mmCIF file of C-alpha atoms and ligand atoms in Angstrom:
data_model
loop_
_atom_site.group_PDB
_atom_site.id
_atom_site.type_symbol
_atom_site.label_atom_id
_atom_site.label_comp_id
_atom_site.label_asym_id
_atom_site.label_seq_id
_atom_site.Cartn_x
_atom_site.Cartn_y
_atom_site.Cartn_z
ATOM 1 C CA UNK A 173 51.973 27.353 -38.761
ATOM 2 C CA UNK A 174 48.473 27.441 -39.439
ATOM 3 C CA UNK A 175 47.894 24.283 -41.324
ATOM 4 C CA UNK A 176 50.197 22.492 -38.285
ATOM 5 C CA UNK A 177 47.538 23.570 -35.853
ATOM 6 C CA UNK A 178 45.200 22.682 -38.237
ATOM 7 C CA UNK A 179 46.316 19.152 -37.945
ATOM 8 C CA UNK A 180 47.381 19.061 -34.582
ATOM 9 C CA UNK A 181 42.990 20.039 -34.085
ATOM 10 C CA UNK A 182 41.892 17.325 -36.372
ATOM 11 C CA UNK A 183 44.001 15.219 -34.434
ATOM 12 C CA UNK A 184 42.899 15.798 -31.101
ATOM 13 C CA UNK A 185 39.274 16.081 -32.103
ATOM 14 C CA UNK A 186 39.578 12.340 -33.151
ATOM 15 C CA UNK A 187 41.157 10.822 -30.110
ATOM 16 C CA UNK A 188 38.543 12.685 -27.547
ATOM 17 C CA UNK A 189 35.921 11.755 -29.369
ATOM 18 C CA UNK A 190 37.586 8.213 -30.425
ATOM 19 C CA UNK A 191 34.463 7.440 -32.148
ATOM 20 C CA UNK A 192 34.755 6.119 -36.252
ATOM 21 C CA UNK A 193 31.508 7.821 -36.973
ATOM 22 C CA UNK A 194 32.512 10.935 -34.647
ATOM 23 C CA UNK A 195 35.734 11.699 -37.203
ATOM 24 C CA UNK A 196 32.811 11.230 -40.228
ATOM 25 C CA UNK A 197 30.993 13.923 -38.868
ATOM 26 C CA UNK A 198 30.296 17.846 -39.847
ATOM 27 C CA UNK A 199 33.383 19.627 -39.846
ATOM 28 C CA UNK A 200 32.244 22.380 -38.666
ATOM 29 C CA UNK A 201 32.358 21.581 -35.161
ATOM 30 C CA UNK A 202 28.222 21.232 -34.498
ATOM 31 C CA UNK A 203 28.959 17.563 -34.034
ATOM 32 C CA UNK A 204 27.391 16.390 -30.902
ATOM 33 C CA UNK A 205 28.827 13.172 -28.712
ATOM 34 C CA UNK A 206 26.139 11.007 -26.474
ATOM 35 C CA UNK A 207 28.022 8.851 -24.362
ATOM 36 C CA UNK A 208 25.741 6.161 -23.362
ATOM 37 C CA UNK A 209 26.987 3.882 -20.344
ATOM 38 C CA UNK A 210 25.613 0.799 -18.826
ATOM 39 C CA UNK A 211 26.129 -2.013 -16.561
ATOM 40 C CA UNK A 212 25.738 -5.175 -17.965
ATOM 41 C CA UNK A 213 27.944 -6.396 -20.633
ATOM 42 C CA UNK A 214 28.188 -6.886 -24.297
ATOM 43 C CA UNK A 215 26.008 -9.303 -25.253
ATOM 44 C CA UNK A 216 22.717 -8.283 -23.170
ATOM 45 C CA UNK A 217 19.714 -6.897 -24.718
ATOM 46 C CA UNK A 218 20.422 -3.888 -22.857
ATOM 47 C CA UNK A 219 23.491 -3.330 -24.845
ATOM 48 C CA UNK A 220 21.946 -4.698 -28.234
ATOM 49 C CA UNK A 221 19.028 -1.887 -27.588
ATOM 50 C CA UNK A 222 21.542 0.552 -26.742
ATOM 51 C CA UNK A 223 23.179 0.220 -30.536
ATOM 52 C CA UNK A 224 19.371 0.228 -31.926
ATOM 53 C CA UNK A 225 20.104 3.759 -30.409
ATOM 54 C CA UNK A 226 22.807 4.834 -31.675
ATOM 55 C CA UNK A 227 21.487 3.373 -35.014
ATOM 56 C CA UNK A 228 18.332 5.262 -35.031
ATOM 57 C CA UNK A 229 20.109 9.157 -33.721
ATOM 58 C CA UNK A 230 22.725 8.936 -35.843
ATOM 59 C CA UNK A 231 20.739 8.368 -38.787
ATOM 60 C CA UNK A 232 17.999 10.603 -38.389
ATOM 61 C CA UNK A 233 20.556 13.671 -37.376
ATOM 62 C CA UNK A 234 22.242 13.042 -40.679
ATOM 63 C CA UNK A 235 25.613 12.344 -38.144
ATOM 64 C CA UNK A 236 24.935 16.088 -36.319
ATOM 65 C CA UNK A 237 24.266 13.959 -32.929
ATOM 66 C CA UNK A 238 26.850 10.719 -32.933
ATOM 67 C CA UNK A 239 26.484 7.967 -30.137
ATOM 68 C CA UNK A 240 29.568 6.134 -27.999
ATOM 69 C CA UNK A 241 28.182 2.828 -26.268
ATOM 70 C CA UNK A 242 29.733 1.575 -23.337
ATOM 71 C CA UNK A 243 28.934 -1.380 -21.419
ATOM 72 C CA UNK A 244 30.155 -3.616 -18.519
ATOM 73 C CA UNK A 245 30.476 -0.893 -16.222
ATOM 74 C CA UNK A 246 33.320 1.058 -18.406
ATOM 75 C CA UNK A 247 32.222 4.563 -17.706
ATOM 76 C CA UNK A 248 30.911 3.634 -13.524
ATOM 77 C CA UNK A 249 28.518 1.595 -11.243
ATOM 78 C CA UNK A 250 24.874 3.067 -11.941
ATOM 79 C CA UNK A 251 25.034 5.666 -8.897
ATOM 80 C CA UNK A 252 28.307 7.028 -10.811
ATOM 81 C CA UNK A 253 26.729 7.536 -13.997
ATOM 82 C CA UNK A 254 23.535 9.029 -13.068
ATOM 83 C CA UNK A 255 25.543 11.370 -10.696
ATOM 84 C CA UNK A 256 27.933 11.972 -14.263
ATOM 85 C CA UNK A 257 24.569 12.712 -16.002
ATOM 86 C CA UNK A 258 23.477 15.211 -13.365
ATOM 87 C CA UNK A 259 26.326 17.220 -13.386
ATOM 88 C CA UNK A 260 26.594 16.873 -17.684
ATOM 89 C CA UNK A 261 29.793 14.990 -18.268
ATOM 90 C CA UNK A 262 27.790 12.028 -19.236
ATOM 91 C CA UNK A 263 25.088 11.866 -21.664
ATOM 92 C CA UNK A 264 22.502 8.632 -21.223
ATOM 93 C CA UNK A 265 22.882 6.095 -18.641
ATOM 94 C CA UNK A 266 20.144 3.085 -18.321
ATOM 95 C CA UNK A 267 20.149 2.028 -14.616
ATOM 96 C CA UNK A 268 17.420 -0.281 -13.411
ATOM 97 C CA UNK A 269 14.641 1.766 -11.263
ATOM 98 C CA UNK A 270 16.202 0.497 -8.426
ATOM 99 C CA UNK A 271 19.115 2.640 -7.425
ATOM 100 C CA UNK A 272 17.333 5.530 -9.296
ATOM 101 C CA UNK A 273 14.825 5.526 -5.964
ATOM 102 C CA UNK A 274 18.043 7.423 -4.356
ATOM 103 C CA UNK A 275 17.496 10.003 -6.247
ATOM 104 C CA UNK A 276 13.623 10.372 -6.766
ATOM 105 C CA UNK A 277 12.412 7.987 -4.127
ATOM 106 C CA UNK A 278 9.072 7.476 -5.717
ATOM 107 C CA UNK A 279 10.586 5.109 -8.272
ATOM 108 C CA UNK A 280 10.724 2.387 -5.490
ATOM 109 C CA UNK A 281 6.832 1.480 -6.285
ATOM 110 C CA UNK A 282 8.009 -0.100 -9.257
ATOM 111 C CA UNK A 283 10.008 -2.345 -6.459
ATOM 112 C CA UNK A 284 7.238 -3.737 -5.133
ATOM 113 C CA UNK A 285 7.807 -7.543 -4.338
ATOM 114 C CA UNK A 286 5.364 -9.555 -6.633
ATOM 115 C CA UNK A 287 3.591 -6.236 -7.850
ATOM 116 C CA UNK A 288 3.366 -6.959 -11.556
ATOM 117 C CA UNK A 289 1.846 -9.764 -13.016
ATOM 118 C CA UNK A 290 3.345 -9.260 -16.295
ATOM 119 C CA UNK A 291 5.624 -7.994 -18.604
ATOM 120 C CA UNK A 292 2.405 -6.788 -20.489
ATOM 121 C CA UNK A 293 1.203 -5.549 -17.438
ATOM 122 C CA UNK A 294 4.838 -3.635 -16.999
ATOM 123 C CA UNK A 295 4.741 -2.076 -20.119
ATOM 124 C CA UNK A 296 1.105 -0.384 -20.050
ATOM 125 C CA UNK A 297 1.701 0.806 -16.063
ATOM 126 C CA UNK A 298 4.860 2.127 -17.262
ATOM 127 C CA UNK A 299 4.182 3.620 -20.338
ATOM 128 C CA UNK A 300 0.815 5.281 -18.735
ATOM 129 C CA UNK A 301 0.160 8.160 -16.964
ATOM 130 C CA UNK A 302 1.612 7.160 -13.385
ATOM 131 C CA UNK A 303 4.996 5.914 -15.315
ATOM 132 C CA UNK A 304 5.250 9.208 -17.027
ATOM 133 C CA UNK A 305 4.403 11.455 -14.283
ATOM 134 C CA UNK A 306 7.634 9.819 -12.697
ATOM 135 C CA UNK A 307 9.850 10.214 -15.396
ATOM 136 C CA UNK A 308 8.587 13.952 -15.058
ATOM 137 C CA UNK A 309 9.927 14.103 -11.553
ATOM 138 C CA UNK A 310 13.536 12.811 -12.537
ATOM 139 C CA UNK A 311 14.109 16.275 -13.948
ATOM 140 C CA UNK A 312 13.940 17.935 -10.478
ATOM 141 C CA UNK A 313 17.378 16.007 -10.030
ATOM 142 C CA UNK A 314 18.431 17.374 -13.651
ATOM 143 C CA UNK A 315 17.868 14.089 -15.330
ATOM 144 C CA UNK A 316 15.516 13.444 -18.349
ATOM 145 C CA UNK A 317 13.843 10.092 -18.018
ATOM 146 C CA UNK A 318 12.975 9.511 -21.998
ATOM 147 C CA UNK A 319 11.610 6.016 -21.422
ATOM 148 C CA UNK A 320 11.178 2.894 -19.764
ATOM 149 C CA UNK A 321 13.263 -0.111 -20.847
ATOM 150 C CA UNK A 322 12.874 -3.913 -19.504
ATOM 151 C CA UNK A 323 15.474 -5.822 -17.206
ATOM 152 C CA UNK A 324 12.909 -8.310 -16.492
ATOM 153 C CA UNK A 325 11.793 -10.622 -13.612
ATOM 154 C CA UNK A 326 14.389 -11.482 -11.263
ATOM 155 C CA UNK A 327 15.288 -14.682 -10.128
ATOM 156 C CA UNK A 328 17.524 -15.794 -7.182
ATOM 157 C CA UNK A 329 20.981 -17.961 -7.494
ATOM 158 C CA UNK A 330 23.473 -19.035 -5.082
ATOM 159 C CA UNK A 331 26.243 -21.494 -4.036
ATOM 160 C CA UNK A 332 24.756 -23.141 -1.334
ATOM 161 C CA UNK A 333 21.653 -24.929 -1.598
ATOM 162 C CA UNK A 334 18.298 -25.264 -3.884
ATOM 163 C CA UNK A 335 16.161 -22.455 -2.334
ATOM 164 C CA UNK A 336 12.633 -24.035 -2.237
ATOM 165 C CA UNK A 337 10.783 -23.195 0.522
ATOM 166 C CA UNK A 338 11.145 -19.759 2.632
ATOM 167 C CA UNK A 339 12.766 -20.899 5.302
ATOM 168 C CA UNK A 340 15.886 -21.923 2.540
ATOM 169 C CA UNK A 341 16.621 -18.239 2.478
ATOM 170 C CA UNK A 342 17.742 -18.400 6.407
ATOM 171 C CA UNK A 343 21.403 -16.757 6.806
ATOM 172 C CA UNK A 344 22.101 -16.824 2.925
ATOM 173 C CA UNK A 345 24.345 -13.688 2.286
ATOM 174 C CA UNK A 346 22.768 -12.332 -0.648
ATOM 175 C CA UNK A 347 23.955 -9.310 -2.748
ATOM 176 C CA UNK A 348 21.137 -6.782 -3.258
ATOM 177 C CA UNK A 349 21.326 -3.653 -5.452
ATOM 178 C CA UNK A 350 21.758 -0.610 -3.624
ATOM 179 C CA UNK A 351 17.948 0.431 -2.636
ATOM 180 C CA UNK A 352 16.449 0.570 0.806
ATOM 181 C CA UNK A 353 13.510 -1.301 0.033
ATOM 182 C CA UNK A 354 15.332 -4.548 -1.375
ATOM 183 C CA UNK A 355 17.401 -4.726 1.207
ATOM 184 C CA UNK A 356 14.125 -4.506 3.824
ATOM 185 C CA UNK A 357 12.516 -7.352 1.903
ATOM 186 C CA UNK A 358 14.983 -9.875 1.850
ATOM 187 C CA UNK A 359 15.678 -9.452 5.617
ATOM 188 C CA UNK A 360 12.124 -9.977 5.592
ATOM 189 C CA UNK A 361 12.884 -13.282 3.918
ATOM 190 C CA UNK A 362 15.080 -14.656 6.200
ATOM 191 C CA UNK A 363 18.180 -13.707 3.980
ATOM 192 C CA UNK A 364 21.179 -11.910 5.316
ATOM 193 C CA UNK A 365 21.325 -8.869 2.399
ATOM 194 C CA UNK A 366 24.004 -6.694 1.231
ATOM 195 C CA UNK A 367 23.935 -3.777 -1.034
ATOM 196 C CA UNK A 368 26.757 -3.735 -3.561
ATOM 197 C CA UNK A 369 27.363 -2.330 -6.992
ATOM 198 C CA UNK A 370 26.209 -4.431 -9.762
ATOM 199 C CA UNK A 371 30.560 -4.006 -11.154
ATOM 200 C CA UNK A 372 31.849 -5.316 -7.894
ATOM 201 C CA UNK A 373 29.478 -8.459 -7.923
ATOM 202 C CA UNK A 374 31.044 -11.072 -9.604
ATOM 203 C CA UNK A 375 34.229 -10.876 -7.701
ATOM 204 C CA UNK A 376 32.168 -10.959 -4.880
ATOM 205 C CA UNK A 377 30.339 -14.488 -5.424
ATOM 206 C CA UNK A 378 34.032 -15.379 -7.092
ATOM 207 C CA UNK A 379 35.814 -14.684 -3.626
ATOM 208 C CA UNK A 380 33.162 -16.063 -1.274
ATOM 209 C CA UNK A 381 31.830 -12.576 -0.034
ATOM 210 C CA UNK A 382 28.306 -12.928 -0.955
ATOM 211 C CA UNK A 383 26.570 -16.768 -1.397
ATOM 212 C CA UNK A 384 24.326 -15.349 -4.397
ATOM 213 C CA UNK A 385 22.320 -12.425 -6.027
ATOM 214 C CA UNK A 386 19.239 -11.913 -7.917
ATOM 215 C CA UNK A 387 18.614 -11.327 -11.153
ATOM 216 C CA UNK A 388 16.707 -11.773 -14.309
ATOM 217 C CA UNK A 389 17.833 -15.180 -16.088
ATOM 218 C CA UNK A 390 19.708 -12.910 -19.197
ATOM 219 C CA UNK A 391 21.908 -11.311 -16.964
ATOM 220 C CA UNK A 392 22.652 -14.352 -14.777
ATOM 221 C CA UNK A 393 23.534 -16.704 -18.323
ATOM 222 C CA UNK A 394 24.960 -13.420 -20.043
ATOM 223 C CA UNK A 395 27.275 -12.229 -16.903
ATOM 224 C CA UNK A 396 28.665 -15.599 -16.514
ATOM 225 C CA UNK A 397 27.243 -16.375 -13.068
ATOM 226 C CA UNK A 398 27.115 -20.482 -13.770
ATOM 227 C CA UNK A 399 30.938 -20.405 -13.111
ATOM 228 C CA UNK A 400 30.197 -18.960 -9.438
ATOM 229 C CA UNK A 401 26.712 -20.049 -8.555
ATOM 230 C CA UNK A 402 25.097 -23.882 -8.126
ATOM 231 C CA UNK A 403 21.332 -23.155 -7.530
ATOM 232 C CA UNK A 404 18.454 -20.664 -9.313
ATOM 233 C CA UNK A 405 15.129 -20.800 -8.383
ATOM 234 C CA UNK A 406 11.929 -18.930 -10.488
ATOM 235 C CA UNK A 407 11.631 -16.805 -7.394
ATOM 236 C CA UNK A 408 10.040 -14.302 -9.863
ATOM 237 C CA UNK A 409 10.077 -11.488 -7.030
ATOM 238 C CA UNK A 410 10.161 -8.277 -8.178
ATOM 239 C CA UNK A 411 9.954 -6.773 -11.758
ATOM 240 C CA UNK A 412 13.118 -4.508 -12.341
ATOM 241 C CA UNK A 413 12.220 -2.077 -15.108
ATOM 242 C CA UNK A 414 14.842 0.130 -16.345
ATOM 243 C CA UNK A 415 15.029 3.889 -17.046
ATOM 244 C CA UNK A 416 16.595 5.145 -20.326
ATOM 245 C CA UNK A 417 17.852 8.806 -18.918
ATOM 246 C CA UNK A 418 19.593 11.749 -20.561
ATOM 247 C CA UNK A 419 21.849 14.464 -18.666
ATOM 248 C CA UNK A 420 19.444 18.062 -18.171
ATOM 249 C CA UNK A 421 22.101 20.605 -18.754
ATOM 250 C CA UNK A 422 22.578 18.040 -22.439
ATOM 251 C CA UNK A 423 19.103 17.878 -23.153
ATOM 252 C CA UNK A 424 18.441 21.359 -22.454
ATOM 253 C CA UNK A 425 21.097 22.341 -25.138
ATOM 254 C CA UNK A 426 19.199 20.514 -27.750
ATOM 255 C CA UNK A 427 17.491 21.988 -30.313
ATOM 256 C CA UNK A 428 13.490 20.847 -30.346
ATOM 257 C CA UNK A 429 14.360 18.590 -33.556
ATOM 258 C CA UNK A 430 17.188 16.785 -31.657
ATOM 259 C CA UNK A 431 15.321 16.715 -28.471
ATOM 260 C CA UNK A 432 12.324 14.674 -30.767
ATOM 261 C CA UNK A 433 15.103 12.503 -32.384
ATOM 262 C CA UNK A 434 16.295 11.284 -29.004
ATOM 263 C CA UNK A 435 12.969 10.588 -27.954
ATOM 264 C CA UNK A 436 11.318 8.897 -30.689
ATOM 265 C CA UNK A 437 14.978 6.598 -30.176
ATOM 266 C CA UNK A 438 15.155 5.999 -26.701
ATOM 267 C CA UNK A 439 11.125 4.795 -27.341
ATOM 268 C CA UNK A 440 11.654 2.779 -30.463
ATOM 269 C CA UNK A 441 15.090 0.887 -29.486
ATOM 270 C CA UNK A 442 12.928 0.370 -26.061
ATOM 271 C CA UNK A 443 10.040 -1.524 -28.252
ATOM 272 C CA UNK A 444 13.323 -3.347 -29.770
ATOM 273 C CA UNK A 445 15.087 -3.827 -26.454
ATOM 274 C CA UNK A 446 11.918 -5.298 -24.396
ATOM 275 C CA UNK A 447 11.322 -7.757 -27.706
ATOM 276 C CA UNK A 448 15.026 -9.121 -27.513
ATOM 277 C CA UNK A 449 15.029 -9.216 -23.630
ATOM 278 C CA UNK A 450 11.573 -11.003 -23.343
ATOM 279 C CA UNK A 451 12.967 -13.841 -25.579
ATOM 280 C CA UNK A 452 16.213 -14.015 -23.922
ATOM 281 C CA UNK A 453 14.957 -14.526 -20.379
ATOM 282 C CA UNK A 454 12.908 -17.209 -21.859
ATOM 283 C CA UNK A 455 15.976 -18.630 -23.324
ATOM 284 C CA UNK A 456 18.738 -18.415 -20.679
ATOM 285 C CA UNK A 457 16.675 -20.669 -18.098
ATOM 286 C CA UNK A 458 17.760 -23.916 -20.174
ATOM 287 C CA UNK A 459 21.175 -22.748 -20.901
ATOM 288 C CA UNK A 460 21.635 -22.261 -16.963
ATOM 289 C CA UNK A 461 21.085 -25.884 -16.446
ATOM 290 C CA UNK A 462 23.176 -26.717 -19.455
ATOM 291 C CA UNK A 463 25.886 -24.975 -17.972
ATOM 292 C CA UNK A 464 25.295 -27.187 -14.655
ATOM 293 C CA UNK A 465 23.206 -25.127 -12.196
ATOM 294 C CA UNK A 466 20.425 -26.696 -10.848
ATOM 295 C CA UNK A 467 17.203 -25.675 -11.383
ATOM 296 C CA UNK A 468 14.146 -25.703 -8.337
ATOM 297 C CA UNK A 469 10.948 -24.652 -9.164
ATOM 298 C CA UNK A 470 9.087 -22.579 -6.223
ATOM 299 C CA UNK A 471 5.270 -23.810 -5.599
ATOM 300 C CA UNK A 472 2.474 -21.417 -5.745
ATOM 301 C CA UNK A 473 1.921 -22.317 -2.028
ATOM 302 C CA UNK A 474 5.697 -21.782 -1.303
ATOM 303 C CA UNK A 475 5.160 -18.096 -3.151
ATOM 304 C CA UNK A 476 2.257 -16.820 -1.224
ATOM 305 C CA UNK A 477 4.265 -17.444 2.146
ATOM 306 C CA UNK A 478 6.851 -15.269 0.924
ATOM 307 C CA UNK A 479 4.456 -12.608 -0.194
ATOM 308 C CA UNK A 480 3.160 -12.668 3.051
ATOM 309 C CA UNK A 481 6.768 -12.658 4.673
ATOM 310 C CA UNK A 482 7.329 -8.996 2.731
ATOM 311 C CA UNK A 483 4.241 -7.532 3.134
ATOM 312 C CA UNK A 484 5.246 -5.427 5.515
ATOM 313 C CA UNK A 485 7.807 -3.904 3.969
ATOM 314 C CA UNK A 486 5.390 -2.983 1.122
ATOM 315 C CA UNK A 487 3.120 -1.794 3.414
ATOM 316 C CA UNK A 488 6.323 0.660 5.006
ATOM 317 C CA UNK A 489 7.281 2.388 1.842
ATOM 318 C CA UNK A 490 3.886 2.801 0.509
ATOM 319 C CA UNK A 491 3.068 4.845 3.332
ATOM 320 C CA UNK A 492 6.335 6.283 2.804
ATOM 321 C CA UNK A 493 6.060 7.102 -0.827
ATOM 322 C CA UNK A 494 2.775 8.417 -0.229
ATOM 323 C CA UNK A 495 -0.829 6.197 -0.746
ATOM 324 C CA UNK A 496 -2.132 8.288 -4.187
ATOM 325 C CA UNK A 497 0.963 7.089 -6.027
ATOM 326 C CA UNK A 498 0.780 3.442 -4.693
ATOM 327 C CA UNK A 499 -2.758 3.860 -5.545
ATOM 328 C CA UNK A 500 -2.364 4.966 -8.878
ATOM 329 C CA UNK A 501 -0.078 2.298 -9.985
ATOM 330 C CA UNK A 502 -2.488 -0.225 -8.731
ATOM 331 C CA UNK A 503 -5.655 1.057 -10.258
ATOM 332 C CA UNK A 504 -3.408 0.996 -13.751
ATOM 333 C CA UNK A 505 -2.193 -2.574 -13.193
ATOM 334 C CA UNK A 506 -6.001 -3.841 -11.892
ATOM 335 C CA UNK A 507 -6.946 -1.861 -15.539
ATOM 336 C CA UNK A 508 -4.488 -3.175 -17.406
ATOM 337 C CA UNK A 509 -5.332 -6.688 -17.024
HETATM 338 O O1 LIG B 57 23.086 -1.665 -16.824
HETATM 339 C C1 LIG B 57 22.250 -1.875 -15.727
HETATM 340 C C2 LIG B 57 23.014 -2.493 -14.607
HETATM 341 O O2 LIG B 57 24.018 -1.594 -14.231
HETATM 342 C C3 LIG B 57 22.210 -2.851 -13.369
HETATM 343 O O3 LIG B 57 21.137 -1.957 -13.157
HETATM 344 C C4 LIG B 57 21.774 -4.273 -13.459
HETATM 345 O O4 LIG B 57 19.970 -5.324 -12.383
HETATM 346 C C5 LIG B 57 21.087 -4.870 -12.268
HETATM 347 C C6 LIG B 57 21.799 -5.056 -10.984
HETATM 348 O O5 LIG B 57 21.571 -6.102 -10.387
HETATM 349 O O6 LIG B 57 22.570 -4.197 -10.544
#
């Protein structure tokens, strides 16, 4: 009897974990599953950076901490998982800063229309004191934010026309991700905005429900958009950083060894990430025209009017989100350059 249930354990071990490297593990039952969820599909840098990940905890735990990577959505929209993380039935979710500003509504700064100059610039705001003190404050909502990530610049498609000039966004239905502020600004622009679930998007611009989206040229190349959309344009309007986050009550249970482990990780297959993400937005812009879209460049006099357009918005939520933070990130980006 006892070696049948002795079985009938190994057995079920394996399937809920369902993970090769799980089954390899300790037999002693210390093994520890991360399930790490995103969005965006396979072959984004996200997902490649995710694996560095896995690579880097499972090697340096000597297989006590094992890693499951899901992508495209499998395990929820971003809201879900960050909600799964909160209550600990999900380990590490990446969403962009975006929706995480519905949970700690600080993180909206990083929203900013036209606010960073740079990915350089990105990287030392972010990485700096103001960036950490608001991965601090994800805690209060029992998340760990372990580090910052890049989605990258994001860029504006549709199906209806070349968007050139401000007044092209007039009446364009345009899917925004689910944050206040986004949807402020491009009402500001003229466009006619909806929030929506990056996992319900391509059906959307499939069926007709939305005329376009915005996003960074990896995701738009990556995510197949070319089949849906005719028109991108370097719109460049808002920097979408993401957050690499880990459950509380999971974290918490970590010894201060594993808690360093996925840490020094989430940094390191960051560095990796932004390297592979930064080339790939280069890249994609070419392959979008290869794959038939057409291609308008905005002028710099073009650009300004739309800053102008959203300035009020900016001016809205920084009083909201209170002046010292707004402050602070500015004084780091005017000293980072
Ligand atoms: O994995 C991240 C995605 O879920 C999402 O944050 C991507 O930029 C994104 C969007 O438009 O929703």
């Amino acid at each position: 009897i006892l070696s049948v249930m002795l079985v009938a354990c190994g057995t079920s071990n394996e399937t809920s974990q369902g993970n090769e490297s799980a089954s390899n593990g300790e037999a002693n039952g210390d093994v520890l599953t991360i399930r790490a969820g995103i969005g965006l599909n396979s072959e984004h840098p996200q997902y490649k950076g995710l694996e560095k990940f896995k690579e880097l905890v499972e090697e340096r735990s000597g297989g006590q901490m094992v890693v499951e990577t899901y992508h495209s959505g499998q395990l929820g929209d971003d809201r879900l998982m960050m909600e799964a993380l909160q209550l600990g039935s999900q380990e590490v979710t990446v969403p962009s800063t975006a929706p995480v500003a519905n949970f700690v509504s600080e993180f909206s700064v990083f929203d900013f229309p036209f606010l960073f100059p740079s990915s350089d610039v990105a990287d030392e705001v972010l990485d700096g004191d103001v960036g950490q003190a608001l991965l601090q404050k994800l805690e209060e909502q029992n998340l760990v934010g372990l580090a910052f990530w890049e989605n990258g610049f994001r860029n504006v498609t549709n199906s209806k026309r070349p968007i050139e000039t401000l007044e092209d966004f007039n009446g364009l239905t345009l899917r925004t991700m689910e944050n206040d502020l986004h949807l402020e600004a491009f009402r500001a622009l003229g466009a006619n905005p909806t929030p929506m679930a990056f996992t319900e998007l391509f059906t959307a611009m499939q069926q007709g429900t939305v005329d376009g989206q915005e996003n960074p040229y990896a995701t738009i190349y990556l995510e197949g958009y070319a089949e849906v959309q005719n028109h991108v344009s370097n719109t460049n309007h808002i920097y979408s950083p993401f957050v690499f986050m880990m459950s509380k009550p999971f974290f918490d249970g970590l010894t201060e060894e594993q808690q360093e482990i996925v840490r020094e990780a989430a940094l390191e297959a960051g560095q990796y990430q932004r390297e592979l993400n930064r080339e790939a937005n280069e890249t994609y812009l070419s392959s979008l025209e290869e794959a038939g879209m057409t291609y308008t460049e905005i002028s710099e006099v073009e650009r300004m009017r739309m800053i102008e357009a959203v300035e009020p918005v900016i001016d809205k939520y920084a009083e909201q989100i209170g002046t010292d933070i707004v402050q602070a990130v500015y004084d780091a980006i005017e000293a980072a350059q």
